[in-house]
CSV table of C-alpha atoms in Angstrom, one decimal:
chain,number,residue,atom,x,y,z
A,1,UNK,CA,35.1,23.0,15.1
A,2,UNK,CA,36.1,20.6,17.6
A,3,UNK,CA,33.1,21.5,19.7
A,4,UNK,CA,30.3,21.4,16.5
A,5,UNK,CA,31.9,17.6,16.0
A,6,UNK,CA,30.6,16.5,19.4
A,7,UNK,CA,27.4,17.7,19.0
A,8,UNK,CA,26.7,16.1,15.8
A,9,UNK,CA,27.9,13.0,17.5
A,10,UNK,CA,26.0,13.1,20.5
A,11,UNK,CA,23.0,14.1,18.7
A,12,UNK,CA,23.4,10.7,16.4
A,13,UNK,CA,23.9,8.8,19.2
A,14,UNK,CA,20.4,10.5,21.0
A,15,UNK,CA,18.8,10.0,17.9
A,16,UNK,CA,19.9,6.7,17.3
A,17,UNK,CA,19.0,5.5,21.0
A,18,UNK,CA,15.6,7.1,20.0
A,19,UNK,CA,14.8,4.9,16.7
A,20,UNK,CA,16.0,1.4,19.3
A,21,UNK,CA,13.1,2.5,21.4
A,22,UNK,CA,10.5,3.0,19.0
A,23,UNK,CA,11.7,-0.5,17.6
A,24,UNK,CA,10.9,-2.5,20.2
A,25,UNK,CA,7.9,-0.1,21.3
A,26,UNK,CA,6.4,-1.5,18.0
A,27,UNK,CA,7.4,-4.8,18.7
A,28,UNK,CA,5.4,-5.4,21.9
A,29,UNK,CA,2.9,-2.8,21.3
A,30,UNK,CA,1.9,-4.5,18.0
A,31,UNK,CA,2.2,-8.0,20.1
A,32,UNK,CA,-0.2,-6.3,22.5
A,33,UNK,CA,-2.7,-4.6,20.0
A,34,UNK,CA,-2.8,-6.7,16.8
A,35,UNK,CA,-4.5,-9.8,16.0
A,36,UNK,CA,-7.1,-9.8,19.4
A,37,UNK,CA,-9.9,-11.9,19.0
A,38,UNK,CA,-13.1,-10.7,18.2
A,39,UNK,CA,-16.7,-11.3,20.2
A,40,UNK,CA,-19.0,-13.3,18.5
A,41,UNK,CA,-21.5,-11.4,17.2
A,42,UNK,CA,-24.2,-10.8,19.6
A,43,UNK,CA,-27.9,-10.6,18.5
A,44,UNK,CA,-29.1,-8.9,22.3
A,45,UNK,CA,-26.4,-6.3,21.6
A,46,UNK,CA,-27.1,-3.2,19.1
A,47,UNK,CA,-24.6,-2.0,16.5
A,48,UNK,CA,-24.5,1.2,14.7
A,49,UNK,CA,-25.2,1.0,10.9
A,50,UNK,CA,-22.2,1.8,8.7
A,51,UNK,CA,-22.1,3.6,5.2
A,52,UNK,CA,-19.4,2.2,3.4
A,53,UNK,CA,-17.8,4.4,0.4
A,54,UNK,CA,-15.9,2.7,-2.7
A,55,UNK,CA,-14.5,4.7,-4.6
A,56,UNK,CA,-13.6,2.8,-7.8
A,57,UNK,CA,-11.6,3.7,-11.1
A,58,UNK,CA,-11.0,1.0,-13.7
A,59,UNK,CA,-10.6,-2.9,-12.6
A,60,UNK,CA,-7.7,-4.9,-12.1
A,61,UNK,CA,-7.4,-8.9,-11.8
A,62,UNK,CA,-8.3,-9.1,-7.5
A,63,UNK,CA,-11.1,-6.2,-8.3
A,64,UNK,CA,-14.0,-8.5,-7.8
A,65,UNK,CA,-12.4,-11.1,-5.3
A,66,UNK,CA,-11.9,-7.7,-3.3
A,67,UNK,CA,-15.3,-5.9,-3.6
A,68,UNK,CA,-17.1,-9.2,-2.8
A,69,UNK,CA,-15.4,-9.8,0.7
A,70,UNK,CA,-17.7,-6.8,1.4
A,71,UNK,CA,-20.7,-8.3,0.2
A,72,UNK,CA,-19.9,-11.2,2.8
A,73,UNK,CA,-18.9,-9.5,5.9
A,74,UNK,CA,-20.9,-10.6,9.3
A,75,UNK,CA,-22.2,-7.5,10.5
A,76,UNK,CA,-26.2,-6.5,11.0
A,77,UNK,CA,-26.6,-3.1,9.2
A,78,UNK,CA,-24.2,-1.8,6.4
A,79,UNK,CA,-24.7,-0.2,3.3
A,80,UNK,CA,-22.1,0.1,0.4
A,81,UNK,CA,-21.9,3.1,-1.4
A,82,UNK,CA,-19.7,2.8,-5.0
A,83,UNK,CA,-18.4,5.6,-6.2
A,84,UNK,CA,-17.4,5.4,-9.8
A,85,UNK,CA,-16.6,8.9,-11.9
A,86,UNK,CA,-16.9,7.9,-15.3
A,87,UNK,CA,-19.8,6.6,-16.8
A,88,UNK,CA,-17.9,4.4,-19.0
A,89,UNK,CA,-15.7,2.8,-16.3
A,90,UNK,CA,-15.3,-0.9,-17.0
A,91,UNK,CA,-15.7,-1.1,-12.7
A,92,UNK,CA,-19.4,-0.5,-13.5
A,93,UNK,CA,-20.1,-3.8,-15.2
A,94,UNK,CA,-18.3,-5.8,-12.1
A,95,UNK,CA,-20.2,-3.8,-9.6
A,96,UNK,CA,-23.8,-4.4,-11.2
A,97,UNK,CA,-22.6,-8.4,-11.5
A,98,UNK,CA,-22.6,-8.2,-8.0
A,99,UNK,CA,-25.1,-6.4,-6.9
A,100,UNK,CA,-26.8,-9.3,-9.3
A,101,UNK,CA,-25.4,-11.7,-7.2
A,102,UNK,CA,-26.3,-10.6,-3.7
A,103,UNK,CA,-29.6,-8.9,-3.8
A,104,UNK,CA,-30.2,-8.6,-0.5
A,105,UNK,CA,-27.2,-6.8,0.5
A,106,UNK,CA,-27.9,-2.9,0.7
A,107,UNK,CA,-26.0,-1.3,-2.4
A,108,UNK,CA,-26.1,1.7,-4.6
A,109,UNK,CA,-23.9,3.2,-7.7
A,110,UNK,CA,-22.9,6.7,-7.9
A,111,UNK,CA,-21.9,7.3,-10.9
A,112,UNK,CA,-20.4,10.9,-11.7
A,113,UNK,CA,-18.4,12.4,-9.3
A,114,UNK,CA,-19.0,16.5,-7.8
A,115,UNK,CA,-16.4,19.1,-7.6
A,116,UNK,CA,-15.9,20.1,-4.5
A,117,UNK,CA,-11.7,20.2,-4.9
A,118,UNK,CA,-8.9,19.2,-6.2
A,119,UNK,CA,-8.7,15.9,-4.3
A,120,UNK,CA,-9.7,13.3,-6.7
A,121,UNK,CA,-10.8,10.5,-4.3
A,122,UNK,CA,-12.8,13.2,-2.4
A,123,UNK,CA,-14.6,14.3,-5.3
A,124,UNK,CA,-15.9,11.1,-6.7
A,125,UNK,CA,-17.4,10.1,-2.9
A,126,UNK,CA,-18.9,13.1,-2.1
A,127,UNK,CA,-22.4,12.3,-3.7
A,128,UNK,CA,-22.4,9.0,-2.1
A,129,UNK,CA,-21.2,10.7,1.2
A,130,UNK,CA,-24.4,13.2,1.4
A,131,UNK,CA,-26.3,10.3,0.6
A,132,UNK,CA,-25.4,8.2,3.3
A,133,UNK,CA,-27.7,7.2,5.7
A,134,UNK,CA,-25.5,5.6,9.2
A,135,UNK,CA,-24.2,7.2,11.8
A,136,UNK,CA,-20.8,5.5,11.0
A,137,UNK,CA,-19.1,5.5,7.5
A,138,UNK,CA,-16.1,3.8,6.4
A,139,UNK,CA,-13.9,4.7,3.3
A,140,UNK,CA,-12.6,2.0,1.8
A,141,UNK,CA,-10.1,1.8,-1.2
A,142,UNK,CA,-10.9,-0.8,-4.1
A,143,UNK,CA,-7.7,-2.9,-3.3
A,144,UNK,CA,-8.6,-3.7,0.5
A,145,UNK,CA,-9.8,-6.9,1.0
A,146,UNK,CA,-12.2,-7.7,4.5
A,147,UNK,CA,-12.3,-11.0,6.5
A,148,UNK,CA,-15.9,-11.4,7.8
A,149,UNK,CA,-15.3,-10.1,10.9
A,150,UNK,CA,-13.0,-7.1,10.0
A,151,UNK,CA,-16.1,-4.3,10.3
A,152,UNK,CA,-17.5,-5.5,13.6
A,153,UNK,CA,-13.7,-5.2,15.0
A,154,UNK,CA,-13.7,-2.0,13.8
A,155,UNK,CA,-16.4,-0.8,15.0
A,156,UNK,CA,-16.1,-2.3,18.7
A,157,UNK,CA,-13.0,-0.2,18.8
A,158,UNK,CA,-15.0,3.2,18.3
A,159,UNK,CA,-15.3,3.4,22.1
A,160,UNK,CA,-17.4,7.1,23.2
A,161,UNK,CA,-14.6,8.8,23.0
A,162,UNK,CA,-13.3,7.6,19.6
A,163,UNK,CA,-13.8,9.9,16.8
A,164,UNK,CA,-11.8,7.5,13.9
A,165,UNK,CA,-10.8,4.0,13.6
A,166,UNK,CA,-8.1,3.2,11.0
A,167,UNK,CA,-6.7,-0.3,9.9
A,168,UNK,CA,-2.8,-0.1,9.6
A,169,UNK,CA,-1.8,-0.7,6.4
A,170,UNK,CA,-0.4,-4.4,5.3
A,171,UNK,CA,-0.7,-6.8,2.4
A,172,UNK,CA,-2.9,-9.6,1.2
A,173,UNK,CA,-0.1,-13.2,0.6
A,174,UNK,CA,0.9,-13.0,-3.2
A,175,UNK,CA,3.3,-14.4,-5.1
A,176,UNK,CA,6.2,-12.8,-6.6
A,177,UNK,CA,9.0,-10.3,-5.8
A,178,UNK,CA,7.6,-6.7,-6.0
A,179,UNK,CA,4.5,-8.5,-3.4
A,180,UNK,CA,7.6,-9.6,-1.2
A,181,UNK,CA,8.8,-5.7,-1.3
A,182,UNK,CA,5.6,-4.6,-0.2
A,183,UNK,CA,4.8,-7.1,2.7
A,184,UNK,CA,8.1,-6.2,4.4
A,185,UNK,CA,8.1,-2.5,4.4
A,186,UNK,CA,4.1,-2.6,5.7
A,187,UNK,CA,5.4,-5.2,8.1
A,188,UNK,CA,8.8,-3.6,9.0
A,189,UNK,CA,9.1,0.2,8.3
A,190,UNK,CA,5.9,1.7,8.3
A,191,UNK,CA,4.5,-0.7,10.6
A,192,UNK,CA,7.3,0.7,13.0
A,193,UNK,CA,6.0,4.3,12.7
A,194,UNK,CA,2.6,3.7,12.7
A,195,UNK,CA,2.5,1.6,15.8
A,196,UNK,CA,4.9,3.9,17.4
A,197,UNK,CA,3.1,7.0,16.9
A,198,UNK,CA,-0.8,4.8,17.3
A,199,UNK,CA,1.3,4.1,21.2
A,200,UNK,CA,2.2,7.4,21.4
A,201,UNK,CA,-0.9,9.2,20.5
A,202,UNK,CA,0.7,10.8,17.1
A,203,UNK,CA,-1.3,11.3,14.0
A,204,UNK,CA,-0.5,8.4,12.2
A,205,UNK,CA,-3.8,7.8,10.2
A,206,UNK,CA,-4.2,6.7,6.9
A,207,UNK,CA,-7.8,6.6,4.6
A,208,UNK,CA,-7.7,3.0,2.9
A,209,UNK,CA,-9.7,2.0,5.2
A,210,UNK,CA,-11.3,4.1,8.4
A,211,UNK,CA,-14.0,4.1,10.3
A,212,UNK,CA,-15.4,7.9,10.8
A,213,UNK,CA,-18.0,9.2,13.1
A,214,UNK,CA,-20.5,11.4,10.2
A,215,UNK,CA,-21.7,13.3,13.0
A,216,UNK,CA,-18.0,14.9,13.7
A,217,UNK,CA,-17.4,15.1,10.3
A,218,UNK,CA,-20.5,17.1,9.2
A,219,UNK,CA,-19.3,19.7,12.5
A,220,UNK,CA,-16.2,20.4,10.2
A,221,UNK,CA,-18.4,20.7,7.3
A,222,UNK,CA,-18.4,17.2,5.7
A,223,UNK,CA,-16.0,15.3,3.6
A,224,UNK,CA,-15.8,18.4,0.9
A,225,UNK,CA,-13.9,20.5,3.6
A,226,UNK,CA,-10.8,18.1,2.8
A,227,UNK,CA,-11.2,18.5,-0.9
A,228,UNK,CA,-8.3,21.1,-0.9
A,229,UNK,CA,-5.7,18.1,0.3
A,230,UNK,CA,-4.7,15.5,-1.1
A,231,UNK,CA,-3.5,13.7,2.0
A,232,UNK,CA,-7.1,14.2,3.2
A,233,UNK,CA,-6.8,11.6,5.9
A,234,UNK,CA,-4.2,13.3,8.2
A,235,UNK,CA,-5.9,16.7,7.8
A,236,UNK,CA,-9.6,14.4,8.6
A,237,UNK,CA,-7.5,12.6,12.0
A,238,UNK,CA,-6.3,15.8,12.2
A,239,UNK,CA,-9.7,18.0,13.1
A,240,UNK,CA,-11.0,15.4,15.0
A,241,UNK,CA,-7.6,15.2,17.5
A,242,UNK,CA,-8.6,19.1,17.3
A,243,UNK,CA,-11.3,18.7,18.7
A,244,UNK,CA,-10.5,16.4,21.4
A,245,UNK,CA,-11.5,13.1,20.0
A,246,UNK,CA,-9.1,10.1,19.9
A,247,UNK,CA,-7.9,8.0,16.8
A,248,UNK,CA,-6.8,4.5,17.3
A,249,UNK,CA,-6.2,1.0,15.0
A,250,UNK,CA,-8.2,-1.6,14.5
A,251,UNK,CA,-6.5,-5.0,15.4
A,252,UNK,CA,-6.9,-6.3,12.3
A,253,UNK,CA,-4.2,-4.8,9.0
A,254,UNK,CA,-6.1,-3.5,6.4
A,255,UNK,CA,-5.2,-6.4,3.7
A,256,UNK,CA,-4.1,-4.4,0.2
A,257,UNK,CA,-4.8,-6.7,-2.3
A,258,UNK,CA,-4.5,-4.5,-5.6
A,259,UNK,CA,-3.9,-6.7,-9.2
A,260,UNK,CA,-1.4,-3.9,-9.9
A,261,UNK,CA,1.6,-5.4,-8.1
A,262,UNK,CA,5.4,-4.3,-9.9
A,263,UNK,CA,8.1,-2.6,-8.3
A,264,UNK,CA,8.3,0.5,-10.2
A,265,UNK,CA,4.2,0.8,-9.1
A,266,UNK,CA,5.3,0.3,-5.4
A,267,UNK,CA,8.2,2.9,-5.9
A,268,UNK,CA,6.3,5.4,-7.7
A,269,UNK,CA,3.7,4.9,-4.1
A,270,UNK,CA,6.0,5.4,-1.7
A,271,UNK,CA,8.0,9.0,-3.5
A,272,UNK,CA,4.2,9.9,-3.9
A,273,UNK,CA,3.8,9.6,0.0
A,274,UNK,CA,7.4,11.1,0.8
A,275,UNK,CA,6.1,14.1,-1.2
A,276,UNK,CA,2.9,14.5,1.2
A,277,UNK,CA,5.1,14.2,4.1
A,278,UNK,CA,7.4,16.8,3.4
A,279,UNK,CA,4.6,19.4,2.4
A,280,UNK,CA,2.6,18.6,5.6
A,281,UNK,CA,5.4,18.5,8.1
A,282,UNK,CA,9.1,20.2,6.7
A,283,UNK,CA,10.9,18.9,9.3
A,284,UNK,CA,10.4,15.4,7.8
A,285,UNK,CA,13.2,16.9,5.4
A,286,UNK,CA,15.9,16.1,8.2
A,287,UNK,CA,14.7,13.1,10.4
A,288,UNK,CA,12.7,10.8,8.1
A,289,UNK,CA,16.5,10.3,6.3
A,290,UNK,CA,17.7,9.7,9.6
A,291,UNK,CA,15.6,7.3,10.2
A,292,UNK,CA,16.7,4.8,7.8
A,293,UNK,CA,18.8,1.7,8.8
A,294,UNK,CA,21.5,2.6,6.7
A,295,UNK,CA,21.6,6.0,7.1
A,296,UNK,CA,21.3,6.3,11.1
A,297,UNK,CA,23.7,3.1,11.2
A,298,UNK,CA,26.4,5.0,9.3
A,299,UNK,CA,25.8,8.0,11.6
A,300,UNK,CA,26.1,6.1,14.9
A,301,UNK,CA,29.0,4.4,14.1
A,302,UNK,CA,30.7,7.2,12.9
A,303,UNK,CA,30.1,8.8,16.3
A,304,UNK,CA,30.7,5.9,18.6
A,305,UNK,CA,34.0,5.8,16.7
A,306,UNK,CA,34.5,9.8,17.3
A,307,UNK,CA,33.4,9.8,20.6
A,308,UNK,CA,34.5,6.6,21.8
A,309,UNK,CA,37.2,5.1,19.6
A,310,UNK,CA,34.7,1.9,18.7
A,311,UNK,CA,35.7,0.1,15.8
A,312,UNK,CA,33.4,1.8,13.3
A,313,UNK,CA,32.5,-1.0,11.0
A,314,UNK,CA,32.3,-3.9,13.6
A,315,UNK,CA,29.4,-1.4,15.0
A,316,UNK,CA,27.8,-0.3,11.9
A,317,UNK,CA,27.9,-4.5,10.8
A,318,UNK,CA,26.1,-5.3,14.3
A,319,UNK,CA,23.7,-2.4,13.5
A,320,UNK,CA,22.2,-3.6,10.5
A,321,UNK,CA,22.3,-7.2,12.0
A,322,UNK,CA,20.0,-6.4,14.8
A,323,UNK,CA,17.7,-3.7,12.6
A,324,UNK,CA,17.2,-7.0,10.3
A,325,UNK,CA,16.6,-9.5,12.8
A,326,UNK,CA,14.1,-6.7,14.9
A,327,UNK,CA,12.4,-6.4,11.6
A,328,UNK,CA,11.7,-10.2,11.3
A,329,UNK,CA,10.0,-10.1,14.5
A,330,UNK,CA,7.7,-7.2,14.1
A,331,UNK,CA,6.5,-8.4,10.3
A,332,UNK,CA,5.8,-12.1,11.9
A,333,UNK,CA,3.9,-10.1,14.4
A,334,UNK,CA,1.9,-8.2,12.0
A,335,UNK,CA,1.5,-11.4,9.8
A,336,UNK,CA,0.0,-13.3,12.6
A,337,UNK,CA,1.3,-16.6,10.9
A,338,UNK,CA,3.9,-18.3,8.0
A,339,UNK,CA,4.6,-15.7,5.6
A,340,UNK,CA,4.3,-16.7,2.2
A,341,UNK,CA,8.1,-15.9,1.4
A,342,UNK,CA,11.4,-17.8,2.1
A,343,UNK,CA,13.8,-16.3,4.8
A,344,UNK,CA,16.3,-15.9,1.6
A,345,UNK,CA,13.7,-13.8,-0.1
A,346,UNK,CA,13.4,-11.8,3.2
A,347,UNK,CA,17.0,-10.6,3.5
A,348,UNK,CA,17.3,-9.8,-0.4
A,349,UNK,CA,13.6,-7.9,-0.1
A,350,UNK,CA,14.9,-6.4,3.1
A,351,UNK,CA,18.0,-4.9,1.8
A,352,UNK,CA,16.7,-3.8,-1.7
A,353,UNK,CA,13.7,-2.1,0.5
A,354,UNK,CA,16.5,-0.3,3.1
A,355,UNK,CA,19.3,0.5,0.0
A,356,UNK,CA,16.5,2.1,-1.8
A,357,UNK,CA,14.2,4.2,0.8
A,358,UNK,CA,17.0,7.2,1.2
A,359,UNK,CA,17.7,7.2,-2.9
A,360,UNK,CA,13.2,7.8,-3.1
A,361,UNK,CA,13.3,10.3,-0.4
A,362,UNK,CA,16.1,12.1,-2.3
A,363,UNK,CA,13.9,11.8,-5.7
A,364,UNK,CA,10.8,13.0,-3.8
A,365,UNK,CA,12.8,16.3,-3.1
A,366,UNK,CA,13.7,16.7,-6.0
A,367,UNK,CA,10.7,16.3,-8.2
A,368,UNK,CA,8.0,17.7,-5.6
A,369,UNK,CA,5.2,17.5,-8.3
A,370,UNK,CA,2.8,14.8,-7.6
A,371,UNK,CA,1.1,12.9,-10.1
A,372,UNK,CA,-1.8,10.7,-9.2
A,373,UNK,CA,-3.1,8.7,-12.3
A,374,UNK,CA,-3.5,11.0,-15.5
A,375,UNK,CA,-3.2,14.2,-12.6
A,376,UNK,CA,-0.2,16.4,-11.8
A,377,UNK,CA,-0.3,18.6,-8.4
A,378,UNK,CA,2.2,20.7,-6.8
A,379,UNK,CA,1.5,21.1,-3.0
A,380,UNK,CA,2.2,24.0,-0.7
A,381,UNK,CA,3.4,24.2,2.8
A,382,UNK,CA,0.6,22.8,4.6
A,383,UNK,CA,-0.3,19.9,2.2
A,384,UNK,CA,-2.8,22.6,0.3
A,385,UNK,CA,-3.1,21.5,-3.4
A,386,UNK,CA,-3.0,22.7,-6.6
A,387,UNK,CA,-3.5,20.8,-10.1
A,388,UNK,CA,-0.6,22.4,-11.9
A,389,UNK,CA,-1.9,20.5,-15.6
A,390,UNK,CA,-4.8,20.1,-17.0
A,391,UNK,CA,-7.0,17.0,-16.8
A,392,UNK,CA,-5.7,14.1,-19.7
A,393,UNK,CA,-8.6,13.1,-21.4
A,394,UNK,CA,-8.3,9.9,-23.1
């Protein structure tokens, strides 16, 4: 017994020494990588044109702010593809506003999605995806908003041997409490992972808003061959990583700017995502738990204490205190400027976010089914889909 005691304890510690490293990995990696400055854009110099997809499905309050940063972005040759399901789809009216608005921007509708899945996103871009006519497309979600040099620092990053360039996830400034919860964990937690695994060459994409070489894509099939995932961007990085090609982030966060900011939303996002995890990779199961501040910080100090005869809370007290004040560092990073928050609303955003990660995780295990808007799936090892309900018609 003694024996299985010391192994647990050494393997906290390992683990624990592990999670210090990928802190400050992220920390100088995202000081290194974020925020470079971007050339001018050069009229000698030629640039590949870009289809970009929208997919689109009702409107919210920032819907048009949003869509019209894209309408406005500095780049030569782009063409913006909506994607819009329904017929009926109030998004239709703000679309055609403006397309009104800037005529001489390349545009089109799609309206009626094919069925190529069970992925929903996937189905309602596919028309505008066979349709498109670069050698470059970028998916885009409705809530990301684009500075006017975002694409052209996208695309300068899609070097020969680039296959897929993703913007790590952060948010737009807003006001209020549940927008405080979601800047820090894009700045703090998943910022950590995904500029750990980006530095370590570990799939770590996301599809708000990537930048995809057609040409690759259309040698796996096109974008129906996902239609069978729901988390069709890791399966996407995936292939292409198959096939030898590289990932990597833009320097510029992908700014989520959706009108639909509460806390159970945000909650609600993040199970949804801890569902997709575990299907896709089981052993998520044991370390992504681990991985929390709390969690490992309890761990570790129960085994320095074991092992060593350290005063357990003094080290689990020091723990958290450097965890928070690492965590301030990399979201100031990532912001790239003030944040729009008090250092008061920090710490009580910061420990609501770190009490309540391990209580989701649990929840995600425990109701595996996924629902996405008025859709229920159940996945299968793999991250293979299955609607499990019917379609809600309302």
């Amino acid at each position: 017994m003694i024996y299985t005691l010391h192994g647990f304890a050494i393997f906290f510690l390992i683990y624990w020494s592990g999670l210090w490293v990928l802190h400050l990995l992220a920390i100088f990696y995202g000081k290194y990588r974020l925020h470079r400055k971007v050339k001018p854009l050069s009229t000698d110099e030629p640039y590949p044109g870009v289809s970009i997809l929208k997919p689109l499905m009702g409107t919210d309050p920032h819907l048009v702010s949003n869509l019209e940063t894209f309408f406005t972005m500095n780049y030569p040759m782009y063409e913006i593809l909506f994607c819009i399901e329904d017929e009926k789809d109030p998004g239709i009216d703000v679309v055609n506003a403006l397309l009104n608005k800037y005529p001489k921007v390349q545009a089109k509708v799609f309206i009626g999605g094919s069925t190529v899945g069970v992925n929903p996103k996937i189905n309602n871009m596919n028309k505008a995806y066979e349709s498109s006519i670069y050698d470059l497309i970028l998916i885009s979600d409705s809530g990301i908003r684009m500075k006017e040099d975002t694409l052209l620092d996208m695309v300068e990053h899609m070097t020969e041997k680039t296959g897929i360039v993703h913007q790590m996830p952060f948010t737009s400034d807003r006001n209020g409490f549940a927008a405080t919860l979601e800047k820090i964990y894009f700045g703090t937690a998943q910022s950590r992972m995904y500029l750990g695994a980006d530095c370590l060459g570990i799939n770590c994409h996301t599809g708000m808003s990537t930048l995809i070489r057609k040409d690759v894509l259309e040698e796996q099939g096109g974008l129906k061959t996902f239609g069978c995932y729901l988390a069709e961007d890791f399966f996407i990085a995936k292939s292409f990583l198959d096939k030898g090609w590289k990932t990597a982030i833009s320097s510029q966060p992908a700014l989520q700017n959706s009108g639909i900011c509460d806390v159970n939303s945000f909650q609600a996002r993040l199970t949804r995502w801890a569902k997709l995890r575990v299907a896709m990779l089981p052993t998520v199961i044991i370390f992504e738990p681990l991985s929390e501040c709390m969690v490992i910080g309890a761990c570790a100090a129960w085994a320095a204490s074991f092992l060593f005869r350290w005063e357990p809370l003094v080290f689990y007290l020091v723990h958290i205190l450097v965890w928070f004040l690492c965590d301030w560092m990399l979201l100031s990073i990532v912001q790239n400027g003030s944040l729009p928050f008090k250092r008061f609303d920090f710490i009580i955003g910061w420990l609501f976010r770190e009490c309540s990660g391990p209580y989701l995780f649990l929840l995600a295990l425990c109701h595996p089914e996924i629902r996405w808007r008025n859709r229920v799936f159940k996945l299968t090892w793999g991250g293979i889909a299955q609607e499990v309900k019917p379609r809600i018609k309302c």
